[in-house]
Amino acid sequence: MLIVRGVNVFPSAVREVVGAFAPMVSGHVLVRPEAPGVKQEPPLPVLVELAPGAGADASLAESIRERLRNVLVVQARVDLVPWGSLRRSEYKSRLVEHSPTGRETWPKTR
């Protein structure tokens, strides 16, 4: 769980909101907080993986950002990444990955 301006943000809730945009997105997300710890300042960076064959669309990213704001009451910065960019797990997917430098881009390996 992260706290953004006093609002508890559960990464699984972020995944659920983003999943509603299928089939345009794969449903895989990665929250990349810029500060260490649970307390974060907005906007909260969220990487959203596109569905196979889908192209990045600014209006899609904006729609996801607005839905996150309306449903979870959190300001997010939504970055769309290509299919296969986010790591997969057979067991339990990691939904939060703290960036040591703050503004790192999405992971390049699975």
Coordinates of N, CA and C in Angstrom, one line a residue:
M1 N 0.8 -1.2 0.0 CA 0.0 0.0 0.0 C 0.9 1.2 0.0
L2 N 0.5 2.2 -0.7 CA 1.1 3.5 -0.7 C 0.1 4.6 -0.2
I3 N 0.7 5.7 0.3 CA -0.2 6.8 0.7 C 0.2 8.0 -0.1
V4 N -0.8 8.5 -0.9 CA -0.6 9.7 -1.7 C -1.5 10.8 -1.3
R5 N -0.9 11.8 -0.7 CA -1.7 12.9 -0.1 C -2.8 12.4 0.8
G6 N -2.5 11.5 1.7 CA -3.4 11.0 2.7 C -4.4 10.0 2.2
V7 N -4.3 9.6 0.9 CA -5.2 8.6 0.4 C -4.4 7.2 0.3
N8 N -5.0 6.2 0.9 CA -4.4 4.9 0.8 C -4.6 4.3 -0.7
V9 N -3.5 4.0 -1.3 CA -3.6 3.5 -2.7 C -3.1 2.0 -2.7
F10 N -4.0 1.1 -3.0 CA -3.6 -0.3 -3.1 C -3.2 -0.6 -4.5
P11 N -2.0 -1.2 -4.8 CA -1.6 -1.5 -6.1 C -2.6 -2.4 -6.8
S12 N -3.2 -3.3 -6.1 CA -4.2 -4.2 -6.7 C -5.4 -3.5 -7.2
A13 N -5.8 -2.4 -6.5 CA -6.9 -1.6 -6.9 C -6.5 -0.8 -8.2
V14 N -5.3 -0.4 -8.3 CA -4.8 0.2 -9.6 C -4.9 -0.8 -10.7
R15 N -4.5 -2.0 -10.5 CA -4.6 -3.1 -11.5 C -6.0 -3.3 -11.9
E16 N -6.9 -3.3 -11.0 CA -8.3 -3.5 -11.3 C -8.9 -2.4 -12.1
V17 N -8.6 -1.2 -11.8 CA -9.1 0.0 -12.6 C -8.5 -0.1 -14.0
V18 N -7.2 -0.4 -14.2 CA -6.6 -0.5 -15.5 C -7.2 -1.6 -16.3
G19 N -7.4 -2.8 -15.6 CA -8.0 -3.9 -16.3 C -9.3 -3.7 -17.0
A20 N -10.0 -2.7 -16.5 CA -11.3 -2.4 -17.2 C -11.1 -1.8 -18.6
F21 N -9.9 -1.5 -19.0 CA -9.6 -0.9 -20.3 C -9.2 -2.0 -21.3
A22 N -9.3 -3.3 -20.9 CA -9.1 -4.4 -21.8 C -10.2 -4.3 -22.9
P23 N -9.9 -4.6 -24.1 CA -8.7 -5.3 -24.7 C -7.6 -4.4 -25.2
M24 N -7.7 -3.1 -24.9 CA -6.6 -2.1 -25.3 C -5.3 -2.3 -24.5
V25 N -5.5 -2.8 -23.3 CA -4.3 -3.0 -22.4 C -4.3 -4.5 -22.0
S26 N -3.1 -5.0 -21.6 CA -3.0 -6.3 -21.2 C -3.5 -6.6 -19.7
G27 N -3.5 -5.5 -18.9 CA -3.9 -5.7 -17.5 C -2.7 -5.7 -16.6
H28 N -1.5 -5.8 -17.2 CA -0.3 -5.8 -16.3 C 0.1 -4.3 -16.1
V29 N 0.3 -4.0 -14.8 CA 0.7 -2.7 -14.4 C 1.9 -2.8 -13.5
L30 N 2.6 -1.6 -13.4 CA 3.7 -1.5 -12.4 C 3.7 -0.1 -11.9
V31 N 3.6 0.0 -10.6 CA 3.6 1.3 -9.9 C 5.0 1.6 -9.6
R32 N 5.6 2.8 -10.0 CA 7.0 3.1 -9.8 C 7.1 4.4 -8.9
P33 N 6.9 4.2 -7.6 CA 7.0 5.4 -6.7 C 8.4 6.1 -6.9
E34 N 8.4 7.4 -6.8 CA 9.7 8.1 -7.0 C 10.4 8.3 -5.6
A35 N 9.7 8.2 -4.5 CA 10.3 8.4 -3.2 C 10.4 7.1 -2.5
P36 N 11.3 6.9 -1.6 CA 11.4 5.6 -0.8 C 10.2 5.7 0.2
G37 N 9.8 4.5 0.6 CA 8.7 4.4 1.6 C 7.4 4.4 1.1
V38 N 6.4 4.5 2.0 CA 5.0 4.4 1.5 C 4.4 5.8 1.2
K39 N 4.9 6.9 1.8 CA 4.3 8.2 1.5 C 4.9 8.7 0.2
Q40 N 4.0 9.1 -0.7 CA 4.3 9.6 -2.0 C 3.6 10.9 -2.3
E41 N 4.3 11.7 -3.2 CA 3.7 12.9 -3.7 C 3.1 12.6 -5.1
P42 N 2.0 13.3 -5.4 CA 1.4 13.1 -6.8 C 2.3 13.8 -7.8
P43 N 2.3 13.4 -9.0 CA 1.5 12.3 -9.5 C 2.2 10.9 -9.3
L44 N 1.5 9.9 -9.1 CA 2.0 8.6 -8.9 C 2.3 7.9 -10.2
P45 N 3.6 7.6 -10.5 CA 3.9 7.0 -11.8 C 3.4 5.5 -11.9
V46 N 2.6 5.3 -13.0 CA 2.0 4.0 -13.2 C 2.4 3.6 -14.7
L47 N 3.0 2.4 -14.8 CA 3.3 1.9 -16.1 C 2.2 0.9 -16.5
V48 N 1.6 1.0 -17.7 CA 0.5 0.2 -18.1 C 0.9 -0.5 -19.4
E49 N 0.9 -1.8 -19.4 CA 1.3 -2.5 -20.6 C 0.1 -2.6 -21.6
L50 N 0.5 -2.3 -22.8 CA -0.5 -2.4 -23.9 C -0.8 -3.8 -24.3
A51 N -1.9 -4.1 -24.9 CA -2.3 -5.4 -25.4 C -1.4 -5.7 -26.6
P52 N -1.3 -7.0 -27.0 CA -0.5 -7.3 -28.2 C -1.0 -6.6 -29.4
G53 N -0.2 -6.0 -30.1 CA -0.6 -5.3 -31.4 C -1.2 -3.9 -31.2
A54 N -1.4 -3.5 -29.9 CA -1.9 -2.2 -29.7 C -0.8 -1.1 -29.7
G55 N -1.2 0.0 -30.2 CA -0.2 1.1 -30.2 C -0.5 2.1 -29.1
A56 N 0.6 2.8 -28.7 CA 0.4 3.8 -27.6 C -0.5 5.0 -28.1
D57 N -1.4 5.4 -27.3 CA -2.4 6.4 -27.7 C -2.5 7.4 -26.5
A58 N -2.2 8.6 -26.7 CA -2.3 9.6 -25.7 C -3.7 9.7 -25.0
S59 N -4.7 9.5 -25.8 CA -6.1 9.6 -25.3 C -6.4 8.4 -24.4
L60 N -5.8 7.2 -24.7 CA -5.9 6.1 -23.8 C -5.3 6.3 -22.4
A61 N -4.0 6.8 -22.5 CA -3.3 7.2 -21.2 C -4.1 8.2 -20.4
E62 N -4.7 9.2 -21.1 CA -5.5 10.2 -20.4 C -6.7 9.6 -19.8
S63 N -7.4 8.7 -20.5 CA -8.6 8.1 -20.0 C -8.3 7.2 -18.8
I64 N -7.2 6.5 -18.8 CA -6.8 5.7 -17.6 C -6.5 6.6 -16.4
R65 N -5.8 7.7 -16.7 CA -5.4 8.7 -15.6 C -6.7 9.2 -15.0
E66 N -7.6 9.6 -15.8 CA -8.9 10.2 -15.3 C -9.7 9.1 -14.5
R67 N -9.7 7.9 -15.0 CA -10.4 6.8 -14.3 C -9.8 6.6 -12.9
L68 N -8.4 6.6 -12.9 CA -7.7 6.4 -11.6 C -8.1 7.5 -10.6
R69 N -8.1 8.7 -11.2 CA -8.5 9.9 -10.3 C -9.9 9.8 -9.8
N70 N -10.8 9.4 -10.7 CA -12.2 9.3 -10.2 C -12.5 8.2 -9.3
V71 N -11.9 7.0 -9.5 CA -12.2 5.8 -8.7 C -11.4 5.8 -7.4
L72 N -10.1 6.0 -7.6 CA -9.2 5.9 -6.4 C -8.8 7.2 -5.7
V73 N -9.2 8.3 -6.3 CA -9.0 9.6 -5.8 C -7.4 9.9 -5.7
V74 N -6.7 9.5 -6.8 CA -5.3 9.7 -6.8 C -4.9 10.2 -8.1
Q75 N -3.9 11.2 -8.1 CA -3.4 11.7 -9.4 C -2.2 10.8 -9.8
A76 N -2.3 10.3 -11.0 CA -1.3 9.4 -11.5 C -0.7 9.9 -12.8
R77 N 0.5 9.5 -13.1 CA 1.2 9.8 -14.4 C 1.2 8.4 -15.1
V78 N 0.4 8.2 -16.1 CA 0.3 7.0 -16.8 C 1.2 6.9 -18.0
D79 N 2.1 5.9 -18.0 CA 3.0 5.7 -19.2 C 2.6 4.4 -19.8
L80 N 2.3 4.4 -21.1 CA 2.0 3.1 -21.8 C 3.3 2.5 -22.3
V81 N 3.4 1.2 -22.0 CA 4.6 0.5 -22.5 C 4.2 -0.7 -23.4
P82 N 5.1 -1.1 -24.3 CA 4.7 -2.2 -25.2 C 4.5 -3.5 -24.5
W83 N 3.7 -4.3 -25.2 CA 3.4 -5.7 -24.8 C 4.7 -6.5 -24.5
G84 N 4.7 -7.2 -23.4 CA 5.9 -8.0 -23.0 C 7.0 -7.2 -22.3
S85 N 6.8 -5.9 -22.0 CA 7.8 -5.1 -21.3 C 7.8 -5.3 -19.8
L86 N 6.7 -5.6 -19.2 CA 6.7 -5.8 -17.8 C 6.9 -7.3 -17.4
R87 N 7.6 -7.5 -16.4 CA 7.9 -8.9 -15.9 C 6.6 -9.7 -15.6
R88 N 6.7 -10.9 -15.9 CA 5.6 -11.9 -15.5 C 6.1 -12.8 -14.4
S89 N 5.2 -13.3 -13.7 CA 5.5 -14.2 -12.6 C 4.5 -15.4 -12.6
E90 N 5.0 -16.6 -12.3 CA 4.1 -17.7 -12.2 C 3.4 -17.7 -10.9
Y91 N 4.0 -17.1 -9.9 CA 3.4 -17.1 -8.6 C 2.6 -15.9 -8.2
K92 N 3.3 -14.8 -7.9 CA 2.7 -13.6 -7.5 C 3.4 -12.4 -8.1
S93 N 2.6 -11.6 -8.9 CA 3.2 -10.5 -9.6 C 3.5 -9.4 -8.7
R94 N 4.7 -8.8 -9.0 CA 5.1 -7.6 -8.2 C 4.4 -6.4 -8.8
L95 N 3.7 -5.6 -8.1 CA 2.9 -4.5 -8.6 C 3.6 -3.1 -8.3
V96 N 4.5 -3.1 -7.3 CA 5.2 -1.9 -6.9 C 6.7 -2.1 -7.0
E97 N 7.4 -1.2 -7.7 CA 8.9 -1.3 -7.7 C 9.4 0.1 -7.5
H98 N 10.1 0.3 -6.4 CA 10.6 1.6 -6.1 C 11.8 1.9 -7.0
S99 N 11.8 3.0 -7.6 CA 12.9 3.4 -8.5 C 14.0 4.1 -7.7
P100 N 15.3 3.5 -7.7 CA 16.3 4.1 -6.9 C 16.7 5.5 -7.3
T101 N 16.5 5.9 -8.6 CA 16.9 7.2 -9.1 C 15.7 8.1 -9.2
G102 N 14.5 7.6 -9.0 CA 13.3 8.4 -9.0 C 12.6 8.5 -10.4
R103 N 13.3 8.7 -11.5 CA 12.7 8.9 -12.8 C 13.2 7.9 -13.8
E104 N 13.4 6.7 -13.3 CA 13.8 5.6 -14.3 C 12.7 5.3 -15.2
T105 N 13.0 4.8 -16.3 CA 12.0 4.3 -17.3 C 11.6 2.9 -17.0
W106 N 10.7 2.4 -17.7 CA 10.1 1.1 -17.5 C 11.2 0.0 -17.7
P107 N 11.1 -1.2 -17.0 CA 12.1 -2.2 -17.1 C 12.2 -2.7 -18.5
K108 N 13.4 -3.0 -18.9 CA 13.7 -3.5 -20.3 C 13.7 -5.0 -20.4
T109 N 13.7 -5.7 -19.2 CA 13.7 -7.2 -19.2 C 12.5 -7.7 -18.5
R110 N 12.2 -9.0 -18.8 CA 11.0 -9.6 -18.2 C 11.4 -10.1 -16.8

